[in-house]
Amino acid sequence: MADGTESQIIETPEERRRRFLLEFERPFKCEKCDERFKKKKYLREHKAEVHSY
Ligand SMILES: [Zn+2]
């Protein structure tokens, strides 16, 4: 299992905090590419642009 995913298992408290803040700041996540947005409007625009087809 040496596929370089070890860094995902070990998560420092600082990384946890950063991810929490990111999710708190940008609660609207695109379910197609996991990108995050501050506003629902941005997510809608992103979807229309990137995943329109
Ligand atoms: Zn997307």
JSON list of C-alpha atoms and ligand atoms in Angstrom, two decimals:
[
{"chain": "A", "resi": 1, "resn": "MET", "atom": "CA", "xyz": [0.00, 0.00, 0.00]},
{"chain": "A", "resi": 2, "resn": "ALA", "atom": "CA", "xyz": [2.74, 2.46, -0.88]},
{"chain": "A", "resi": 3, "resn": "ASP", "atom": "CA", "xyz": [0.61, 4.71, -3.01]},
{"chain": "A", "resi": 4, "resn": "GLY", "atom": "CA", "xyz": [1.45, 8.01, -1.30]},
{"chain": "A", "resi": 5, "resn": "THR", "atom": "CA", "xyz": [-1.77, 8.46, 0.62]},
{"chain": "A", "resi": 6, "resn": "GLU", "atom": "CA", "xyz": [-0.12, 8.43, 4.04]},
{"chain": "A", "resi": 7, "resn": "SER", "atom": "CA", "xyz": [-0.39, 12.18, 4.38]},
{"chain": "A", "resi": 8, "resn": "GLN", "atom": "CA", "xyz": [-4.17, 11.90, 4.31]},
{"chain": "A", "resi": 9, "resn": "ILE", "atom": "CA", "xyz": [-4.24, 9.52, 7.24]},
{"chain": "A", "resi": 10, "resn": "ILE", "atom": "CA", "xyz": [-2.11, 11.68, 9.49]},
{"chain": "A", "resi": 11, "resn": "GLU", "atom": "CA", "xyz": [-3.85, 15.00, 9.85]},
{"chain": "A", "resi": 12, "resn": "THR", "atom": "CA", "xyz": [-2.40, 17.62, 12.12]},
{"chain": "A", "resi": 13, "resn": "PRO", "atom": "CA", "xyz": [-4.70, 19.75, 14.29]},
{"chain": "A", "resi": 14, "resn": "GLU", "atom": "CA", "xyz": [-3.66, 22.73, 12.21]},
{"chain": "A", "resi": 15, "resn": "GLU", "atom": "CA", "xyz": [-4.85, 21.00, 9.03]},
{"chain": "A", "resi": 16, "resn": "ARG", "atom": "CA", "xyz": [-8.11, 20.03, 10.68]},
{"chain": "A", "resi": 17, "resn": "ARG", "atom": "CA", "xyz": [-8.67, 23.61, 11.75]},
{"chain": "A", "resi": 18, "resn": "ARG", "atom": "CA", "xyz": [-7.87, 24.94, 8.30]},
{"chain": "A", "resi": 19, "resn": "ARG", "atom": "CA", "xyz": [-10.26, 22.52, 6.64]},
{"chain": "A", "resi": 20, "resn": "PHE", "atom": "CA", "xyz": [-12.96, 23.35, 9.14]},
{"chain": "A", "resi": 21, "resn": "LEU", "atom": "CA", "xyz": [-12.53, 27.06, 8.47]},
{"chain": "A", "resi": 22, "resn": "LEU", "atom": "CA", "xyz": [-12.61, 26.45, 4.74]},
{"chain": "A", "resi": 23, "resn": "GLU", "atom": "CA", "xyz": [-15.83, 24.52, 5.00]},
{"chain": "A", "resi": 24, "resn": "PHE", "atom": "CA", "xyz": [-17.27, 27.13, 7.32]},
{"chain": "A", "resi": 25, "resn": "GLU", "atom": "CA", "xyz": [-16.29, 29.94, 4.99]},
{"chain": "A", "resi": 26, "resn": "ARG", "atom": "CA", "xyz": [-17.44, 28.21, 1.83]},
{"chain": "A", "resi": 27, "resn": "PRO", "atom": "CA", "xyz": [-20.39, 26.02, 2.65]},
{"chain": "A", "resi": 28, "resn": "PHE", "atom": "CA", "xyz": [-21.52, 25.52, -0.92]},
{"chain": "A", "resi": 29, "resn": "LYS", "atom": "CA", "xyz": [-19.68, 22.61, -2.43]},
{"chain": "A", "resi": 30, "resn": "CYS", "atom": "CA", "xyz": [-19.88, 21.49, -6.00]},
{"chain": "A", "resi": 31, "resn": "GLU", "atom": "CA", "xyz": [-20.68, 17.81, -5.90]},
{"chain": "A", "resi": 32, "resn": "LYS", "atom": "CA", "xyz": [-19.07, 17.25, -9.28]},
{"chain": "A", "resi": 33, "resn": "CYS", "atom": "CA", "xyz": [-15.58, 18.58, -8.66]},
{"chain": "A", "resi": 34, "resn": "ASP", "atom": "CA", "xyz": [-15.49, 19.32, -4.90]},
{"chain": "A", "resi": 35, "resn": "GLU", "atom": "CA", "xyz": [-14.82, 22.98, -5.38]},
{"chain": "A", "resi": 36, "resn": "ARG", "atom": "CA", "xyz": [-16.20, 25.27, -2.69]},
{"chain": "A", "resi": 37, "resn": "PHE", "atom": "CA", "xyz": [-17.99, 28.57, -2.84]},
{"chain": "A", "resi": 38, "resn": "LYS", "atom": "CA", "xyz": [-18.96, 31.30, -0.44]},
{"chain": "A", "resi": 39, "resn": "LYS", "atom": "CA", "xyz": [-22.29, 31.93, -2.03]},
{"chain": "A", "resi": 40, "resn": "LYS", "atom": "CA", "xyz": [-24.90, 29.73, -3.62]},
{"chain": "A", "resi": 41, "resn": "LYS", "atom": "CA", "xyz": [-24.94, 32.08, -6.55]},
{"chain": "A", "resi": 42, "resn": "TYR", "atom": "CA", "xyz": [-21.25, 31.43, -7.24]},
{"chain": "A", "resi": 43, "resn": "LEU", "atom": "CA", "xyz": [-21.83, 27.70, -7.14]},
{"chain": "A", "resi": 44, "resn": "ARG", "atom": "CA", "xyz": [-24.68, 28.03, -9.59]},
{"chain": "A", "resi": 45, "resn": "GLU", "atom": "CA", "xyz": [-22.54, 30.12, -11.92]},
{"chain": "A", "resi": 46, "resn": "HIS", "atom": "CA", "xyz": [-19.69, 27.65, -11.62]},
{"chain": "A", "resi": 47, "resn": "LYS", "atom": "CA", "xyz": [-21.97, 24.76, -12.51]},
{"chain": "A", "resi": 48, "resn": "ALA", "atom": "CA", "xyz": [-23.36, 26.63, -15.48]},
{"chain": "A", "resi": 49, "resn": "GLU", "atom": "CA", "xyz": [-19.87, 27.39, -16.74]},
{"chain": "A", "resi": 50, "resn": "VAL", "atom": "CA", "xyz": [-17.93, 24.22, -15.97]},
{"chain": "A", "resi": 51, "resn": "HIS", "atom": "CA", "xyz": [-20.58, 21.50, -15.90]},
{"chain": "A", "resi": 52, "resn": "SER", "atom": "CA", "xyz": [-23.06, 22.93, -18.34]},
{"chain": "A", "resi": 53, "resn": "TYR", "atom": "CA", "xyz": [-23.04, 20.07, -20.81]},
{"chain": "B", "resi": 1, "resn": "ZN", "atom": "ZN", "xyz": [-17.75, 21.85, -10.19]}
]
